PDB file of C-alpha atoms in Angstrom:
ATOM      1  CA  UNK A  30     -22.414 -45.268 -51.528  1.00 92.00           C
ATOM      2  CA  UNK A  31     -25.218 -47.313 -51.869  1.00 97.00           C
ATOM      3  CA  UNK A  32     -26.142 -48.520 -55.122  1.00 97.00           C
ATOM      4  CA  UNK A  33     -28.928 -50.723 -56.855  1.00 98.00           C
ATOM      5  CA  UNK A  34     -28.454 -51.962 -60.023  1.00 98.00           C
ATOM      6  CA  UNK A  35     -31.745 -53.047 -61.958  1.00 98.00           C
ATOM      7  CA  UNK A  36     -32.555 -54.013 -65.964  1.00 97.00           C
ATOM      8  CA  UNK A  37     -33.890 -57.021 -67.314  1.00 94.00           C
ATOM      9  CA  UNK A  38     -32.779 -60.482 -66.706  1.00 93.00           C
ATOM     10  CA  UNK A  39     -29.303 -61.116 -69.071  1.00 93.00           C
ATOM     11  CA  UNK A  40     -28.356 -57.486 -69.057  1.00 95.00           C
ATOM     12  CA  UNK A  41     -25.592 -58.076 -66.824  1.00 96.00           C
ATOM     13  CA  UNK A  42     -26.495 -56.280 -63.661  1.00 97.00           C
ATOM     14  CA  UNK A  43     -24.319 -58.734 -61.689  1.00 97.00           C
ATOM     15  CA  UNK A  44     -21.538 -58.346 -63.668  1.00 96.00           C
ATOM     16  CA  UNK A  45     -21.989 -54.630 -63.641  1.00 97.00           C
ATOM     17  CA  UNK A  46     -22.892 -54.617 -59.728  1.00 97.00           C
ATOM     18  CA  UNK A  47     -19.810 -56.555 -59.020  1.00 97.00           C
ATOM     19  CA  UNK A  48     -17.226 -54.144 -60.803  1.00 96.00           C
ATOM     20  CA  UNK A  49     -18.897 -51.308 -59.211  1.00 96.00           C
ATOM     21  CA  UNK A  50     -18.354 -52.950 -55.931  1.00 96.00           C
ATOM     22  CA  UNK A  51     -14.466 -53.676 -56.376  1.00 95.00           C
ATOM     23  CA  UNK A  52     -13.986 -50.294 -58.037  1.00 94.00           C
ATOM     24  CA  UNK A  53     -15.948 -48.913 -54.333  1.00 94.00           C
ATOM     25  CA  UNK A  54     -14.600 -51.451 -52.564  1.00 94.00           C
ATOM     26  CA  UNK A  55     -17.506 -52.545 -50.574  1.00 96.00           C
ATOM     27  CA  UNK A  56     -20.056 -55.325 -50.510  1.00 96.00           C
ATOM     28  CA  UNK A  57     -21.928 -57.041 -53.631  1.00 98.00           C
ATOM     29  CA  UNK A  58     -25.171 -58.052 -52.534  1.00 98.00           C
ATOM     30  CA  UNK A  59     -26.734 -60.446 -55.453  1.00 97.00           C
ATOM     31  CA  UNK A  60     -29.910 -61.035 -54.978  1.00 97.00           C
ATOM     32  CA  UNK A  61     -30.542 -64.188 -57.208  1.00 96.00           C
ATOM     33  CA  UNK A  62     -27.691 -65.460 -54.436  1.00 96.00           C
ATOM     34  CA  UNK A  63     -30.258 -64.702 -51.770  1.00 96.00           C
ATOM     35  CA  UNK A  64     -33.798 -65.620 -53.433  1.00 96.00           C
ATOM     36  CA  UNK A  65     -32.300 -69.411 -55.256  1.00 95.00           C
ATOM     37  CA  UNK A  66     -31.989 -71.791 -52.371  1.00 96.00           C
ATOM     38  CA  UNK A  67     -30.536 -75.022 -52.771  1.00 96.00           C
ATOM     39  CA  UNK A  68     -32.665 -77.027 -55.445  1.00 94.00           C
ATOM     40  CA  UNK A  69     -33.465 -74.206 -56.721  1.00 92.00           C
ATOM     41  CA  UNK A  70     -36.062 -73.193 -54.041  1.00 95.00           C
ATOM     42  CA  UNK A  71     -37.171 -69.879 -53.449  1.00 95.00           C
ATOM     43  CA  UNK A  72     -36.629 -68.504 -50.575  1.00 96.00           C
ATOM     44  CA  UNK A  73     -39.738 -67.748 -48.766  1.00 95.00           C
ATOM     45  CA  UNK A  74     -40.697 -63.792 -49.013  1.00 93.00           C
ATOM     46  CA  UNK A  75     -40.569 -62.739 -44.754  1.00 94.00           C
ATOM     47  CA  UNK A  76     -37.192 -64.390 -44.736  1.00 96.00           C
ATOM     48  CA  UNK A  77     -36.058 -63.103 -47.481  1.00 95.00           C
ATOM     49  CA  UNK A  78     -36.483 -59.633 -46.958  1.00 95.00           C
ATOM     50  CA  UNK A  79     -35.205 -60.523 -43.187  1.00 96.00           C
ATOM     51  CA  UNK A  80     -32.102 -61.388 -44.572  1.00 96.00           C
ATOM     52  CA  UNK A  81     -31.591 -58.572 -47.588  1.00 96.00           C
ATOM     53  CA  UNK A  82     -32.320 -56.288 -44.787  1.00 96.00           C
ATOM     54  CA  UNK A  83     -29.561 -57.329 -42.535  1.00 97.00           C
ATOM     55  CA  UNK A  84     -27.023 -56.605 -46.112  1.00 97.00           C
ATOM     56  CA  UNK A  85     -28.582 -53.322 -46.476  1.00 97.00           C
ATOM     57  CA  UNK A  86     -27.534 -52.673 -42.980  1.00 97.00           C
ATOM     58  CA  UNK A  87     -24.021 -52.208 -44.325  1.00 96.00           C
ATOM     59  CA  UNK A  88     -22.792 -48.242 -44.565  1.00 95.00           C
ATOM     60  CA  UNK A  89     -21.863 -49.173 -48.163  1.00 96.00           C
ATOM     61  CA  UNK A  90     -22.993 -51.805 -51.086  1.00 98.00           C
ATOM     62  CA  UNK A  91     -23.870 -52.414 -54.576  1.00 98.00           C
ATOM     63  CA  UNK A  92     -26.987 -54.566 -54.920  1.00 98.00           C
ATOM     64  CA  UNK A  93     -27.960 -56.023 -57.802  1.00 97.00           C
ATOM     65  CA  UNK A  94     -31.541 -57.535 -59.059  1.00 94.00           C
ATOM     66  CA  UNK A  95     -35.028 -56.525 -59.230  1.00 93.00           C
ATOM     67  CA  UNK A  96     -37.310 -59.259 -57.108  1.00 91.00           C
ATOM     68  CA  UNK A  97     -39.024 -55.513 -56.964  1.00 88.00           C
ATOM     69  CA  UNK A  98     -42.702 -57.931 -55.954  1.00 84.00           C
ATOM     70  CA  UNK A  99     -41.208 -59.602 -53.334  1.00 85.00           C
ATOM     71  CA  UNK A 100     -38.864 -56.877 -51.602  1.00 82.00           C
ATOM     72  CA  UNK A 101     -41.425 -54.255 -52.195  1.00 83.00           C
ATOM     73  CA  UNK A 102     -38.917 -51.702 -53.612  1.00 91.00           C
ATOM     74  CA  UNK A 103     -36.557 -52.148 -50.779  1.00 94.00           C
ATOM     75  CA  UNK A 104     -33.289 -51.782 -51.819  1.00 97.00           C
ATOM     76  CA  UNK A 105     -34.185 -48.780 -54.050  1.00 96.00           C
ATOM     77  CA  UNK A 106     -35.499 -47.148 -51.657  1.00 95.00           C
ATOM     78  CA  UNK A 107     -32.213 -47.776 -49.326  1.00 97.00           C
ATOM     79  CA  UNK A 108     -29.971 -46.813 -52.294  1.00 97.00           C
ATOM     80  CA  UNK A 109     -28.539 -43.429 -53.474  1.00 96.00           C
ATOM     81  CA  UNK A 110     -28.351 -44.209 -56.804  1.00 97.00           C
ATOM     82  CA  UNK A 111     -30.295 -46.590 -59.077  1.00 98.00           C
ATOM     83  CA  UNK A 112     -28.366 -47.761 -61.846  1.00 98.00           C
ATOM     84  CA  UNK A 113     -30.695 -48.823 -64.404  1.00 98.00           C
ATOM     85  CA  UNK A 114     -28.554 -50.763 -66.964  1.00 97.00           C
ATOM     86  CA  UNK A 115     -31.245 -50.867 -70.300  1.00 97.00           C
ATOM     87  CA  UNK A 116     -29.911 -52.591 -73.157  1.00 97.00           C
ATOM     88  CA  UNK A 117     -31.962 -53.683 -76.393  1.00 97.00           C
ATOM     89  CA  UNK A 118     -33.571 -57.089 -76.287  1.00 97.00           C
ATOM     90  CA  UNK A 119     -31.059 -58.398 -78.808  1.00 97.00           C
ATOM     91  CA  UNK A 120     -28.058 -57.745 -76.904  1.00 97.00           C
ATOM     92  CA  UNK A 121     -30.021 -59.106 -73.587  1.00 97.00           C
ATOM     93  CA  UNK A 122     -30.721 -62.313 -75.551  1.00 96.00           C
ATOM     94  CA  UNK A 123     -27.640 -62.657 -76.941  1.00 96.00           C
ATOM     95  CA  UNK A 124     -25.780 -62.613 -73.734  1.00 96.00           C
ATOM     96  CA  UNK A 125     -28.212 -64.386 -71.559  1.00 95.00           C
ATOM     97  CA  UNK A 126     -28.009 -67.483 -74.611  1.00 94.00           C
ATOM     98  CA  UNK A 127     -24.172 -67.255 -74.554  1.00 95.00           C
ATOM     99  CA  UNK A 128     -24.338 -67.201 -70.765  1.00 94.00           C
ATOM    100  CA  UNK A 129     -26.724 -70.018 -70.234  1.00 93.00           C
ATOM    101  CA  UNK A 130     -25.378 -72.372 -72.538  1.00 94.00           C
ATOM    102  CA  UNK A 131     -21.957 -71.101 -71.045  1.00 94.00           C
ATOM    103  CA  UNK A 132     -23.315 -72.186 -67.763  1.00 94.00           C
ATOM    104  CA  UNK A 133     -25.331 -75.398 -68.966  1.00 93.00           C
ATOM    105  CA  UNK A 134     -21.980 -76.688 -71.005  1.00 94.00           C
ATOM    106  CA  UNK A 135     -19.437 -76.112 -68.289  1.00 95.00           C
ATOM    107  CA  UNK A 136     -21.619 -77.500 -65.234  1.00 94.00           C
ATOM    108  CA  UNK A 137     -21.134 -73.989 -63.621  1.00 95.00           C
ATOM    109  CA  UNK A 138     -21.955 -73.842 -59.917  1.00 95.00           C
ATOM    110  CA  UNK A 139     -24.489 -71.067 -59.298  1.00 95.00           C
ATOM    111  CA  UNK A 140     -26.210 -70.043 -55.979  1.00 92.00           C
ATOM    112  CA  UNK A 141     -26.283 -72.807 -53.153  1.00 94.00           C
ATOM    113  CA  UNK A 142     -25.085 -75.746 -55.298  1.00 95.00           C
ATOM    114  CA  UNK A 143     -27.239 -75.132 -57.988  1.00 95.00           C
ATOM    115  CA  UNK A 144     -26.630 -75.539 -61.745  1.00 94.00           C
ATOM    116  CA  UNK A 145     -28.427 -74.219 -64.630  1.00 90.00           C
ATOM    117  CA  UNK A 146     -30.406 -77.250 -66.056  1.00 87.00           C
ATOM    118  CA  UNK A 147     -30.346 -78.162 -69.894  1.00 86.00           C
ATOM    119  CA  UNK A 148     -34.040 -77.545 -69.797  1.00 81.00           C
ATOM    120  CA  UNK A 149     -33.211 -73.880 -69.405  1.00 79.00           C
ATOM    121  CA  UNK A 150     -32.594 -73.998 -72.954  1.00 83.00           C
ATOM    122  CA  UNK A 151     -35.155 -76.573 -74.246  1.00 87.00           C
ATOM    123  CA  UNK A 152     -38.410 -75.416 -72.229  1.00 86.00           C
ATOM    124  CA  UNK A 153     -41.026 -73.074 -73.552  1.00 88.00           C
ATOM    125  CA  UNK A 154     -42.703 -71.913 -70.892  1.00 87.00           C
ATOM    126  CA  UNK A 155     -40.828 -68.798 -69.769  1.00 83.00           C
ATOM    127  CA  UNK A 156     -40.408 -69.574 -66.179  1.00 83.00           C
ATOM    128  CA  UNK A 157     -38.645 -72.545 -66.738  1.00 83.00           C
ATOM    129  CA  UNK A 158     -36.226 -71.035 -69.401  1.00 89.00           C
ATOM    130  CA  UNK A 159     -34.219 -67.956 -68.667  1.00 90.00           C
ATOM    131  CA  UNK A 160     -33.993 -67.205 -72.352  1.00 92.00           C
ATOM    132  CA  UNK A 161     -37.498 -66.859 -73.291  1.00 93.00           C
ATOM    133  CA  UNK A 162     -38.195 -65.211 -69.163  1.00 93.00           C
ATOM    134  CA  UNK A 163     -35.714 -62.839 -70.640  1.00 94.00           C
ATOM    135  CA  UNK A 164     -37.776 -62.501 -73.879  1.00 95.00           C
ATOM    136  CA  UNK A 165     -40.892 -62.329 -72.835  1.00 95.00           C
ATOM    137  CA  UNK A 166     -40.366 -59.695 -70.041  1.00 94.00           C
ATOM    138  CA  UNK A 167     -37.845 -57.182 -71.381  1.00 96.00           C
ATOM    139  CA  UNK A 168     -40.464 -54.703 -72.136  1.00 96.00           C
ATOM    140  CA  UNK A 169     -42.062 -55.259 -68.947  1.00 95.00           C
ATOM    141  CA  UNK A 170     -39.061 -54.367 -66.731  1.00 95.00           C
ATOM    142  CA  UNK A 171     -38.470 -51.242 -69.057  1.00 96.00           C
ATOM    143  CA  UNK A 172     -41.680 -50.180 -68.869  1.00 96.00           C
ATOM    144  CA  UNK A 173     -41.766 -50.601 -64.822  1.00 95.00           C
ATOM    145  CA  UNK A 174     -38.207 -48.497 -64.875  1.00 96.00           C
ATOM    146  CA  UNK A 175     -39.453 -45.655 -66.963  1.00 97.00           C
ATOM    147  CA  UNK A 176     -42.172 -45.424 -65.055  1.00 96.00           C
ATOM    148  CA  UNK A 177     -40.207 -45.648 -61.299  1.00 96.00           C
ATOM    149  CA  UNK A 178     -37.513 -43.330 -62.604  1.00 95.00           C
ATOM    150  CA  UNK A 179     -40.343 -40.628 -63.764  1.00 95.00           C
ATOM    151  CA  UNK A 180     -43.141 -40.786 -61.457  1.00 96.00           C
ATOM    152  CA  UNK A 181     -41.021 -39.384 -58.369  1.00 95.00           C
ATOM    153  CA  UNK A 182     -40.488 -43.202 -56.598  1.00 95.00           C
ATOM    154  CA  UNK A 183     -36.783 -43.217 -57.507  1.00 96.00           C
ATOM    155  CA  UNK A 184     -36.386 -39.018 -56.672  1.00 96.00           C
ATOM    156  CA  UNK A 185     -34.665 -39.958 -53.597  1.00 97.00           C
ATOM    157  CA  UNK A 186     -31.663 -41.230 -55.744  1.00 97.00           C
ATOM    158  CA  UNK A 187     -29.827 -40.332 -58.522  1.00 96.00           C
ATOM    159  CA  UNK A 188     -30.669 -42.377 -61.409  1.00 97.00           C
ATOM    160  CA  UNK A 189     -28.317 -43.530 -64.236  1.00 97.00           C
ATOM    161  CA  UNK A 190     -29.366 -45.480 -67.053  1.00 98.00           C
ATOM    162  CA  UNK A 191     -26.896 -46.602 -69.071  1.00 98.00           C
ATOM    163  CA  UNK A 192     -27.890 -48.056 -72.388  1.00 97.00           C
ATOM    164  CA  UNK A 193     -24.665 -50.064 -73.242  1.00 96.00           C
ATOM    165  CA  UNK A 194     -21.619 -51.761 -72.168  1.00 94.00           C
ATOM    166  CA  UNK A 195     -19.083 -48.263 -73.144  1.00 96.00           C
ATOM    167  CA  UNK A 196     -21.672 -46.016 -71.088  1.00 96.00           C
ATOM    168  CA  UNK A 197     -21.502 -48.871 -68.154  1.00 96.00           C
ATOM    169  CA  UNK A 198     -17.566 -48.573 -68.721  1.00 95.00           C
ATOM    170  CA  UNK A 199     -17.552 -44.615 -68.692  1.00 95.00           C
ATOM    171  CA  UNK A 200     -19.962 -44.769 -65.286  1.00 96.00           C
ATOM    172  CA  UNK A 201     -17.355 -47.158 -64.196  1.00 94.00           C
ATOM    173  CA  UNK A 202     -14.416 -45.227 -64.039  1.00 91.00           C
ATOM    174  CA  UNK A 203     -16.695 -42.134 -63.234  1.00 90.00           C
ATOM    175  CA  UNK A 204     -17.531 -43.742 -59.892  1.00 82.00           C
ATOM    176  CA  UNK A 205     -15.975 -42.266 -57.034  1.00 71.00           C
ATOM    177  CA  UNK A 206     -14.313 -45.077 -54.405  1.00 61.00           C
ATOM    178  CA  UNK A 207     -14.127 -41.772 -52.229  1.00 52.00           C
ATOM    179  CA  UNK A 208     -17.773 -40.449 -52.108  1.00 54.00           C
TER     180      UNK A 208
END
């Protein structure tokens, strides 16, 4: 199988995306892991769809993320299913806050040595603060998915959007380690 799991930032595609993996027992590909260098740089575009292609070379995976403007639509179009994992805004911001300050308060290590700063809860402008990026976008993304999941992009794939944590959990145990 190879699966992409998408939805707004906070929904908990990674979390999601790495279950899914263990349950299939293949590879999580995370693409935040890929895209946040050290410092928090991003990784230039050529190199990284160099190196998200050489993942997707893999039989099997479950990739999670969108980066849909600098991958081009990559690893949906590599994927046989498209998990879209669309949960209201006040879940989303409710577990991207717990998560952030989780993340802030412990000194959690993220992506090549990097931590999320206290500014990520402090800062208004929305690039700079995953809370109000999450805000400010969640409409966006759904939008973008509606329209990818209807307008024949995504008809390659089966698509599944699951629109809370006991669907996610039933599509869970649905999955097939065998397919």
């Amino acid at each position: 199988m190879r699966i992409s799991v998408v939805g707004s930032p906070g929904s908990g595609k990674t979390t999601l995306a790495r279950r899914a993996a263990e349950r299939l027992g293949c590879d999580h590909i995370e693409l935040d892991a890929i895209h946040h260098q050290p410092n928090w740089e991003p990784l230039e575009s050529e190199l990284f769809v160099e190196r998200l292609e050489a993942r997707l070379a893999a039989e099997a995976w479950v990739c999670d993320g969108n980066y849909l403007r600098t991958h081009g639509g990559l690893v949906q179009a590599r994927a046989d299913t498209i998990v879209w994992f669309d949960l209201p805004r006040a879940t989303v911001l409710r577990q991207v806050t717990w998560r952030t300050v989780r993340r802030v308060v412990r000194r959690e290590v993220l992506w090549n040595g990097n931590r999320e700063p206290l500014t990520n809860l402090t800062r208004w402008d929305p690039r700079l603060n995953i809370i109000r990026w999450a805000w400010t976008c969640h409409e966006e993304y759904r939008r973008a998915f509606e329209r990818l999941s209807t307008d024949g992009t995504w008809r390659h794939a089966t698509v599944v959007r699951l629109r809370d944590r006991d669907q996610a959990d039933r599509w869970l145990q649905e999955t097939d380690p065998c397919r």
